[in-house]
């Protein structure tokens, strides 16, 4: 997500790897929890078994233990420096926006938000400017992280965004990126990233990231907006549909990539709810973040730096979005 630099990586809370990692997936209609699916990763990521299961007990730290619309938030252990990566900024350029074609998603609008900006490292004053995210003020944007070999999260997020755009356009969707090759040298700020999705009246929005956690911490997680209502932030109408979107993306991402759910956040569910991200707090359209893996773990880094793997990641995210947009 968005660390200011490797040297600022926060201590990570390491949890023992539990049994088969599970991603609890809720099948939802807006606002109502109908049932649960658990995707069990069978060793080695060779496949995913789907079976029904009961909701996690209320005492569980799982973000899924709270129904959509609740105020519950599972603050991630790394919440502090991990600022609202991914949301926005001041944008002066024109975000990529191309008309959709024909296909099942004709008429649907998807906003893809590639986290950070490769130029943020050189514009610290600009990105450190505080912006209003409703609940409080936060930095305009952050630099994001990188692999130990220097492959930056900003490059990763843009590459996956381009692959994802191609896949969604093939389905007929109209796709807008919050930044692209012709964007300014930094940002946009998190509030602007949210605003782009809102202005586009996106049917779904997804912010693409990779984490910068401690070596040994592996796996992906999808970040869902918690319920906030303060200042310009009012996520109450989007908590339910965003949860639905996030659960679908988690399931299809796991299926396509074989990447396990995070072993350090989300209690094995691959889902984390947060209320401290401007890009989610200020969104008025269904939106989630995905942290595709941990750039600071050598095994995850080997995947994140592979073009073939990034294609699988884009495929997984795309399938989740398509599933969400075609739900009845
Ligand atoms: Zn990030």
mmCIF file of C-alpha atoms and ligand atoms in Angstrom:
data_model
loop_
_atom_site.group_PDB
_atom_site.id
_atom_site.type_symbol
_atom_site.label_atom_id
_atom_site.label_comp_id
_atom_site.label_asym_id
_atom_site.label_seq_id
_atom_site.Cartn_x
_atom_site.Cartn_y
_atom_site.Cartn_z
ATOM 1 C CA UNK A 1 0.000 0.000 0.000
ATOM 2 C CA UNK A 2 1.564 3.155 0.908
ATOM 3 C CA UNK A 3 4.571 3.337 3.008
ATOM 4 C CA UNK A 4 6.783 6.322 2.793
ATOM 5 C CA UNK A 5 9.725 4.067 2.254
ATOM 6 C CA UNK A 6 11.186 0.765 3.202
ATOM 7 C CA UNK A 7 12.870 2.232 6.202
ATOM 8 C CA UNK A 8 9.505 3.125 7.590
ATOM 9 C CA UNK A 9 8.027 -0.312 7.351
ATOM 10 C CA UNK A 10 6.101 -0.786 10.550
ATOM 11 C CA UNK A 11 6.475 -3.790 12.761
ATOM 12 C CA UNK A 12 4.160 -6.452 11.536
ATOM 13 C CA UNK A 13 2.014 -8.600 13.667
ATOM 14 C CA UNK A 14 2.853 -12.098 12.641
ATOM 15 C CA UNK A 15 0.247 -14.697 13.198
ATOM 16 C CA UNK A 16 0.899 -18.386 13.008
ATOM 17 C CA UNK A 17 -0.148 -19.869 9.770
ATOM 18 C CA UNK A 18 -3.368 -21.664 10.412
ATOM 19 C CA UNK A 19 -4.648 -24.879 9.012
ATOM 20 C CA UNK A 20 -5.753 -24.482 5.492
ATOM 21 C CA UNK A 21 -5.978 -20.830 4.796
ATOM 22 C CA UNK A 22 -9.481 -19.844 4.253
ATOM 23 C CA UNK A 23 -11.182 -16.992 2.629
ATOM 24 C CA UNK A 24 -14.673 -16.599 3.872
ATOM 25 C CA UNK A 25 -16.772 -15.297 1.095
ATOM 26 C CA UNK A 26 -20.169 -13.915 1.736
ATOM 27 C CA UNK A 27 -22.860 -14.120 -0.861
ATOM 28 C CA UNK A 28 -24.778 -10.942 -0.488
ATOM 29 C CA UNK A 29 -27.675 -9.067 -1.789
ATOM 30 C CA UNK A 30 -27.377 -5.391 -1.001
ATOM 31 C CA UNK A 31 -27.552 -5.004 2.717
ATOM 32 C CA UNK A 32 -28.441 -8.553 3.547
ATOM 33 C CA UNK A 33 -26.178 -11.404 4.374
ATOM 34 C CA UNK A 34 -27.562 -14.514 2.788
ATOM 35 C CA UNK A 35 -24.881 -17.053 3.268
ATOM 36 C CA UNK A 36 -21.267 -17.760 3.361
ATOM 37 C CA UNK A 37 -18.855 -19.485 1.174
ATOM 38 C CA UNK A 38 -15.495 -20.592 2.249
ATOM 39 C CA UNK A 39 -12.811 -21.022 -0.301
ATOM 40 C CA UNK A 40 -10.245 -23.338 1.059
ATOM 41 C CA UNK A 41 -6.901 -23.171 -0.452
ATOM 42 C CA UNK A 42 -5.674 -26.673 -0.868
ATOM 43 C CA UNK A 43 -1.981 -26.929 -0.303
ATOM 44 C CA UNK A 44 0.201 -25.441 -2.954
ATOM 45 C CA UNK A 45 -2.566 -23.386 -4.417
ATOM 46 C CA UNK A 46 -3.523 -26.217 -6.674
ATOM 47 C CA UNK A 47 -7.132 -25.358 -6.529
ATOM 48 C CA UNK A 48 -9.943 -24.020 -4.489
ATOM 49 C CA UNK A 49 -12.690 -25.980 -2.906
ATOM 50 C CA UNK A 50 -15.940 -24.242 -2.290
ATOM 51 C CA UNK A 51 -18.258 -25.167 0.457
ATOM 52 C CA UNK A 52 -20.754 -23.431 2.617
ATOM 53 C CA UNK A 53 -19.948 -22.546 6.154
ATOM 54 C CA UNK A 54 -21.348 -20.640 9.033
ATOM 55 C CA UNK A 55 -20.485 -17.043 9.632
ATOM 56 C CA UNK A 56 -17.570 -16.463 11.903
ATOM 57 C CA UNK A 57 -18.483 -15.907 15.527
ATOM 58 C CA UNK A 58 -18.986 -12.331 16.552
ATOM 59 C CA UNK A 59 -15.900 -12.491 18.699
ATOM 60 C CA UNK A 60 -13.768 -13.245 15.715
ATOM 61 C CA UNK A 61 -11.516 -10.547 14.473
ATOM 62 C CA UNK A 62 -12.595 -11.387 11.003
ATOM 63 C CA UNK A 63 -13.989 -8.384 9.212
ATOM 64 C CA UNK A 64 -16.598 -10.716 7.845
ATOM 65 C CA UNK A 65 -18.061 -11.063 11.284
ATOM 66 C CA UNK A 66 -19.673 -7.712 10.867
ATOM 67 C CA UNK A 67 -22.571 -7.302 8.576
ATOM 68 C CA UNK A 68 -22.458 -4.766 5.829
ATOM 69 C CA UNK A 69 -23.462 -1.405 7.133
ATOM 70 C CA UNK A 70 -22.053 -1.907 10.562
ATOM 71 C CA UNK A 71 -19.557 0.448 12.023
ATOM 72 C CA UNK A 72 -17.081 -2.264 12.795
ATOM 73 C CA UNK A 73 -13.608 -1.806 11.573
ATOM 74 C CA UNK A 74 -10.695 -4.132 11.777
ATOM 75 C CA UNK A 75 -7.818 -1.781 12.011
ATOM 76 C CA UNK A 76 -4.851 -3.400 10.454
ATOM 77 C CA UNK A 77 -1.755 -3.684 12.584
ATOM 78 C CA UNK A 78 0.139 -1.597 10.113
ATOM 79 C CA UNK A 79 -2.458 1.101 9.961
ATOM 80 C CA UNK A 80 -0.187 3.894 10.963
ATOM 81 C CA UNK A 81 2.367 4.500 8.296
ATOM 82 C CA UNK A 82 0.281 2.643 5.857
ATOM 83 C CA UNK A 83 -1.566 5.704 4.950
ATOM 84 C CA UNK A 84 -4.307 6.111 2.487
ATOM 85 C CA UNK A 85 -2.353 4.874 -0.341
ATOM 86 C CA UNK A 86 -4.214 4.761 -3.185
ATOM 87 C CA UNK A 87 -6.583 7.378 -3.075
ATOM 88 C CA UNK A 88 -5.910 10.433 -4.613
ATOM 89 C CA UNK A 89 -4.563 13.643 -5.256
ATOM 90 C CA UNK A 90 -4.645 16.652 -7.077
ATOM 91 C CA UNK A 91 -4.894 15.911 -10.612
ATOM 92 C CA UNK A 92 -4.320 18.251 -13.319
ATOM 93 C CA UNK A 93 -4.032 15.772 -16.111
ATOM 94 C CA UNK A 94 -6.785 13.973 -17.878
ATOM 95 C CA UNK A 95 -7.379 10.518 -16.549
ATOM 96 C CA UNK A 96 -7.527 7.903 -19.209
ATOM 97 C CA UNK A 97 -11.073 7.464 -20.342
ATOM 98 C CA UNK A 98 -12.004 5.435 -23.346
ATOM 99 C CA UNK A 99 -15.461 4.602 -24.561
ATOM 100 C CA UNK A 100 -16.723 1.136 -23.916
ATOM 101 C CA UNK A 101 -17.571 -1.270 -26.681
ATOM 102 C CA UNK A 102 -20.136 -3.947 -27.068
ATOM 103 C CA UNK A 103 -20.360 -6.848 -24.690
ATOM 104 C CA UNK A 104 -22.044 -7.876 -21.486
ATOM 105 C CA UNK A 105 -20.667 -4.848 -19.635
ATOM 106 C CA UNK A 106 -21.788 -2.320 -22.222
ATOM 107 C CA UNK A 107 -22.938 0.781 -20.390
ATOM 108 C CA UNK A 108 -21.057 -0.103 -17.202
ATOM 109 C CA UNK A 109 -18.349 2.206 -15.931
ATOM 110 C CA UNK A 110 -15.337 0.921 -14.025
ATOM 111 C CA UNK A 111 -12.736 3.188 -12.454
ATOM 112 C CA UNK A 112 -9.316 1.653 -11.874
ATOM 113 C CA UNK A 113 -7.046 3.455 -9.446
ATOM 114 C CA UNK A 114 -3.380 2.490 -9.794
ATOM 115 C CA UNK A 115 -1.901 3.237 -6.380
ATOM 116 C CA UNK A 116 0.736 5.946 -5.916
ATOM 117 C CA UNK A 117 2.830 7.506 -8.676
ATOM 118 C CA UNK A 118 6.449 6.781 -9.654
ATOM 119 C CA UNK A 119 7.179 10.494 -9.287
ATOM 120 C CA UNK A 120 5.936 10.756 -5.708
ATOM 121 C CA UNK A 121 9.449 10.048 -4.412
ATOM 122 C CA UNK A 122 10.612 13.327 -5.941
ATOM 123 C CA UNK A 123 7.639 15.391 -4.804
ATOM 124 C CA UNK A 124 7.540 14.832 -1.078
ATOM 125 C CA UNK A 125 6.332 18.332 -0.254
ATOM 126 C CA UNK A 126 3.402 18.019 -2.621
ATOM 127 C CA UNK A 127 2.345 14.559 -1.540
ATOM 128 C CA UNK A 128 2.732 15.389 2.145
ATOM 129 C CA UNK A 129 0.173 18.163 1.848
ATOM 130 C CA UNK A 130 -2.782 17.355 4.048
ATOM 131 C CA UNK A 131 -6.141 16.723 2.444
ATOM 132 C CA UNK A 132 -9.538 16.395 4.067
ATOM 133 C CA UNK A 133 -10.802 12.817 4.025
ATOM 134 C CA UNK A 134 -13.932 13.550 6.007
ATOM 135 C CA UNK A 135 -12.971 11.784 9.211
ATOM 136 C CA UNK A 136 -9.655 13.625 9.478
ATOM 137 C CA UNK A 137 -6.811 14.967 7.397
ATOM 138 C CA UNK A 138 -4.157 12.854 5.747
ATOM 139 C CA UNK A 139 -1.295 13.131 3.341
ATOM 140 C CA UNK A 140 -2.274 13.791 -0.268
ATOM 141 C CA UNK A 141 -0.567 10.577 -1.309
ATOM 142 C CA UNK A 142 2.325 8.344 -0.345
ATOM 143 C CA UNK A 143 5.256 6.942 -2.227
ATOM 144 C CA UNK A 144 4.245 3.329 -1.998
ATOM 145 C CA UNK A 145 6.706 0.529 -1.481
ATOM 146 C CA UNK A 146 8.971 -1.526 -3.739
ATOM 147 C CA UNK A 147 10.644 -4.891 -3.938
ATOM 148 C CA UNK A 148 14.158 -5.194 -2.555
ATOM 149 C CA UNK A 149 15.361 -5.031 -6.148
ATOM 150 C CA UNK A 150 13.649 -1.707 -6.706
ATOM 151 C CA UNK A 151 10.521 -2.657 -8.644
ATOM 152 C CA UNK A 152 8.117 -0.041 -7.372
ATOM 153 C CA UNK A 153 4.556 -0.488 -6.278
ATOM 154 C CA UNK A 154 3.611 2.451 -8.519
ATOM 155 C CA UNK A 155 4.896 0.608 -11.600
ATOM 156 C CA UNK A 156 3.259 -2.612 -10.496
ATOM 157 C CA UNK A 157 -0.100 -0.970 -9.936
ATOM 158 C CA UNK A 158 -0.027 0.730 -13.329
ATOM 159 C CA UNK A 159 0.907 -2.467 -15.141
ATOM 160 C CA UNK A 160 -1.912 -4.421 -13.514
ATOM 161 C CA UNK A 161 -4.288 -1.516 -14.193
ATOM 162 C CA UNK A 162 -3.484 -1.584 -17.898
ATOM 163 C CA UNK A 163 -3.975 -5.345 -18.092
ATOM 164 C CA UNK A 164 -7.232 -5.040 -16.156
ATOM 165 C CA UNK A 165 -8.464 -2.243 -18.407
ATOM 166 C CA UNK A 166 -7.889 -4.386 -21.490
ATOM 167 C CA UNK A 167 -9.839 -7.276 -19.992
ATOM 168 C CA UNK A 168 -12.765 -5.103 -18.928
ATOM 169 C CA UNK A 169 -12.931 -3.265 -22.234
ATOM 170 C CA UNK A 170 -13.186 -6.625 -23.963
ATOM 171 C CA UNK A 171 -16.334 -7.129 -21.925
ATOM 172 C CA UNK A 172 -17.697 -3.825 -23.162
ATOM 173 C CA UNK A 173 -17.101 -1.736 -20.061
ATOM 174 C CA UNK A 174 -16.136 1.915 -20.113
ATOM 175 C CA UNK A 175 -12.928 2.138 -18.117
ATOM 176 C CA UNK A 176 -11.326 5.183 -16.555
ATOM 177 C CA UNK A 177 -7.962 5.276 -14.827
ATOM 178 C CA UNK A 178 -7.224 7.776 -12.061
ATOM 179 C CA UNK A 179 -3.732 8.192 -13.466
ATOM 180 C CA UNK A 180 -1.970 7.049 -16.586
ATOM 181 C CA UNK A 181 1.171 7.678 -18.570
ATOM 182 C CA UNK A 182 0.174 11.246 -19.317
ATOM 183 C CA UNK A 183 -0.605 12.100 -15.704
ATOM 184 C CA UNK A 184 1.295 14.690 -13.676
ATOM 185 C CA UNK A 185 4.555 13.739 -12.012
ATOM 186 C CA UNK A 186 2.929 13.054 -8.672
ATOM 187 C CA UNK A 187 -0.399 12.112 -7.173
ATOM 188 C CA UNK A 188 -3.243 12.450 -7.682
ATOM 189 C CA UNK A 189 -4.155 12.969 -4.047
ATOM 190 C CA UNK A 190 -6.392 10.436 -2.381
ATOM 191 C CA UNK A 191 -9.403 12.735 -2.281
ATOM 192 C CA UNK A 192 -9.096 13.337 -6.009
ATOM 193 C CA UNK A 193 -8.788 9.617 -6.702
ATOM 194 C CA UNK A 194 -12.107 9.122 -4.931
ATOM 195 C CA UNK A 195 -13.631 12.090 -6.725
ATOM 196 C CA UNK A 196 -12.741 10.650 -10.121
ATOM 197 C CA UNK A 197 -14.760 7.529 -9.374
ATOM 198 C CA UNK A 198 -17.633 9.578 -8.016
ATOM 199 C CA UNK A 199 -17.739 11.963 -10.954
ATOM 200 C CA UNK A 200 -17.647 9.063 -13.384
ATOM 201 C CA UNK A 201 -20.581 7.547 -11.488
ATOM 202 C CA UNK A 202 -18.626 4.324 -11.559
ATOM 203 C CA UNK A 203 -20.542 1.103 -11.156
ATOM 204 C CA UNK A 204 -17.416 -0.285 -9.502
ATOM 205 C CA UNK A 205 -14.024 1.118 -8.541
ATOM 206 C CA UNK A 206 -10.886 -0.720 -7.507
ATOM 207 C CA UNK A 207 -7.582 0.615 -6.236
ATOM 208 C CA UNK A 208 -4.568 -1.531 -7.076
ATOM 209 C CA UNK A 209 -1.710 -1.893 -4.588
ATOM 210 C CA UNK A 210 0.959 -4.213 -3.256
ATOM 211 C CA UNK A 211 2.008 -4.165 0.358
ATOM 212 C CA UNK A 212 5.341 -3.395 1.990
ATOM 213 C CA UNK A 213 5.259 -5.672 4.993
ATOM 214 C CA UNK A 214 7.943 -7.768 6.691
ATOM 215 C CA UNK A 215 9.561 -10.736 4.930
ATOM 216 C CA UNK A 216 7.605 -13.896 5.670
ATOM 217 C CA UNK A 217 4.342 -12.018 5.540
ATOM 218 C CA UNK A 218 2.674 -13.220 2.396
ATOM 219 C CA UNK A 219 -0.560 -13.213 0.517
ATOM 220 C CA UNK A 220 -3.190 -10.825 -0.748
ATOM 221 C CA UNK A 221 -5.941 -8.943 0.983
ATOM 222 C CA UNK A 222 -8.855 -6.883 -0.191
ATOM 223 C CA UNK A 223 -9.636 -3.735 1.793
ATOM 224 C CA UNK A 224 -13.302 -2.892 2.266
ATOM 225 C CA UNK A 225 -14.681 0.467 3.358
ATOM 226 C CA UNK A 226 -15.984 0.548 6.909
ATOM 227 C CA UNK A 227 -18.998 2.667 7.769
ATOM 228 C CA UNK A 228 -18.038 6.291 8.346
ATOM 229 C CA UNK A 229 -20.147 9.423 8.414
ATOM 230 C CA UNK A 230 -18.139 12.535 9.090
ATOM 231 C CA UNK A 231 -17.561 15.668 7.104
ATOM 232 C CA UNK A 232 -17.570 14.889 3.417
ATOM 233 C CA UNK A 233 -17.312 11.171 4.120
ATOM 234 C CA UNK A 234 -20.434 9.055 4.149
ATOM 235 C CA UNK A 235 -19.764 5.465 3.209
ATOM 236 C CA UNK A 236 -22.996 4.090 4.598
ATOM 237 C CA UNK A 237 -24.614 3.604 1.173
ATOM 238 C CA UNK A 238 -21.552 1.854 -0.272
ATOM 239 C CA UNK A 239 -20.490 -0.436 2.551
ATOM 240 C CA UNK A 240 -22.843 -3.228 1.477
ATOM 241 C CA UNK A 241 -22.140 -3.231 -2.261
ATOM 242 C CA UNK A 242 -18.415 -2.672 -1.680
ATOM 243 C CA UNK A 243 -18.348 -5.713 0.574
ATOM 244 C CA UNK A 244 -20.037 -7.715 -2.150
ATOM 245 C CA UNK A 245 -17.538 -6.447 -4.718
ATOM 246 C CA UNK A 246 -14.577 -7.189 -2.451
ATOM 247 C CA UNK A 247 -15.685 -10.700 -1.577
ATOM 248 C CA UNK A 248 -16.126 -11.526 -5.250
ATOM 249 C CA UNK A 249 -12.706 -10.130 -6.138
ATOM 250 C CA UNK A 250 -11.057 -12.032 -3.282
ATOM 251 C CA UNK A 251 -12.543 -15.277 -4.529
ATOM 252 C CA UNK A 252 -11.665 -14.832 -8.177
ATOM 253 C CA UNK A 253 -8.191 -13.461 -7.385
ATOM 254 C CA UNK A 254 -7.452 -16.544 -5.302
ATOM 255 C CA UNK A 255 -8.784 -18.807 -8.017
ATOM 256 C CA UNK A 256 -6.768 -17.228 -10.826
ATOM 257 C CA UNK A 257 -3.478 -16.587 -9.057
ATOM 258 C CA UNK A 258 -3.328 -19.299 -6.398
ATOM 259 C CA UNK A 259 -1.924 -16.571 -4.141
ATOM 260 C CA UNK A 260 -3.100 -17.332 -0.614
ATOM 261 C CA UNK A 261 -4.985 -14.834 1.517
ATOM 262 C CA UNK A 262 -2.721 -12.741 3.719
ATOM 263 C CA UNK A 263 -1.097 -14.619 6.582
ATOM 264 C CA UNK A 264 -0.612 -11.380 8.537
ATOM 265 C CA UNK A 265 -3.879 -9.477 8.169
ATOM 266 C CA UNK A 266 -7.523 -10.444 7.953
ATOM 267 C CA UNK A 267 -7.354 -13.662 9.945
ATOM 268 C CA UNK A 268 -7.025 -15.758 6.844
ATOM 269 C CA UNK A 269 -10.095 -14.291 5.179
ATOM 270 C CA UNK A 270 -8.244 -12.131 2.670
ATOM 271 C CA UNK A 271 -10.551 -9.297 3.727
ATOM 272 C CA UNK A 272 -9.805 -6.287 5.906
ATOM 273 C CA UNK A 273 -12.161 -3.421 6.699
ATOM 274 C CA UNK A 274 -10.703 0.039 7.201
ATOM 275 C CA UNK A 275 -12.020 3.503 7.935
ATOM 276 C CA UNK A 276 -8.764 5.427 7.597
ATOM 277 C CA UNK A 277 -8.352 5.521 3.834
ATOM 278 C CA UNK A 278 -9.427 8.672 2.048
ATOM 279 C CA UNK A 279 -9.927 6.834 -1.214
ATOM 280 C CA UNK A 280 -12.610 4.718 0.447
ATOM 281 C CA UNK A 281 -14.024 7.222 2.919
ATOM 282 C CA UNK A 282 -14.783 9.751 0.214
ATOM 283 C CA UNK A 283 -16.149 7.289 -2.318
ATOM 284 C CA UNK A 284 -19.823 7.398 -3.186
ATOM 285 C CA UNK A 285 -19.531 4.396 -5.499
ATOM 286 C CA UNK A 286 -18.767 0.754 -4.626
ATOM 287 C CA UNK A 287 -15.020 0.608 -4.142
ATOM 288 C CA UNK A 288 -12.328 -1.631 -2.703
ATOM 289 C CA UNK A 289 -8.556 -1.736 -2.558
ATOM 290 C CA UNK A 290 -6.580 -4.867 -3.287
ATOM 291 C CA UNK A 291 -3.111 -5.486 -1.904
ATOM 292 C CA UNK A 292 -1.985 -8.140 -4.353
ATOM 293 C CA UNK A 293 0.958 -9.409 -2.307
ATOM 294 C CA UNK A 294 3.888 -8.309 -0.171
ATOM 295 C CA UNK A 295 6.687 -6.727 -2.188
ATOM 296 C CA UNK A 296 9.122 -7.188 0.700
ATOM 297 C CA UNK A 297 8.734 -10.958 0.803
ATOM 298 C CA UNK A 298 10.999 -12.749 -1.647
ATOM 299 C CA UNK A 299 8.415 -15.345 -2.645
ATOM 300 C CA UNK A 300 5.688 -12.784 -3.207
ATOM 301 C CA UNK A 301 8.159 -10.470 -4.951
ATOM 302 C CA UNK A 302 8.990 -13.210 -7.441
ATOM 303 C CA UNK A 303 5.309 -13.322 -8.356
ATOM 304 C CA UNK A 304 4.695 -9.581 -8.389
ATOM 305 C CA UNK A 305 7.625 -9.010 -10.753
ATOM 306 C CA UNK A 306 6.386 -11.625 -13.216
ATOM 307 C CA UNK A 307 4.356 -10.331 -16.135
ATOM 308 C CA UNK A 308 2.633 -13.686 -16.471
ATOM 309 C CA UNK A 309 1.575 -13.541 -12.838
ATOM 310 C CA UNK A 310 0.371 -9.959 -13.161
ATOM 311 C CA UNK A 311 -1.810 -11.088 -16.030
ATOM 312 C CA UNK A 312 -3.349 -13.704 -13.738
ATOM 313 C CA UNK A 313 -3.840 -11.030 -11.092
ATOM 314 C CA UNK A 314 -5.621 -8.777 -13.569
ATOM 315 C CA UNK A 315 -7.714 -11.710 -14.726
ATOM 316 C CA UNK A 316 -8.741 -12.496 -11.166
ATOM 317 C CA UNK A 317 -9.672 -8.898 -10.395
ATOM 318 C CA UNK A 318 -11.536 -8.601 -13.685
ATOM 319 C CA UNK A 319 -13.602 -11.698 -13.040
ATOM 320 C CA UNK A 320 -14.629 -10.392 -9.638
ATOM 321 C CA UNK A 321 -15.710 -7.073 -11.115
ATOM 322 C CA UNK A 322 -17.594 -8.764 -13.965
ATOM 323 C CA UNK A 323 -19.339 -11.026 -11.483
ATOM 324 C CA UNK A 324 -20.311 -8.012 -9.375
ATOM 325 C CA UNK A 325 -21.600 -6.005 -12.329
ATOM 326 C CA UNK A 326 -23.632 -8.903 -13.688
ATOM 327 C CA UNK A 327 -25.210 -9.861 -10.369
ATOM 328 C CA UNK A 328 -28.937 -9.929 -10.404
HETATM 329 ZN ZN1 LIG B 1 -0.044 1.147 -1.805
#
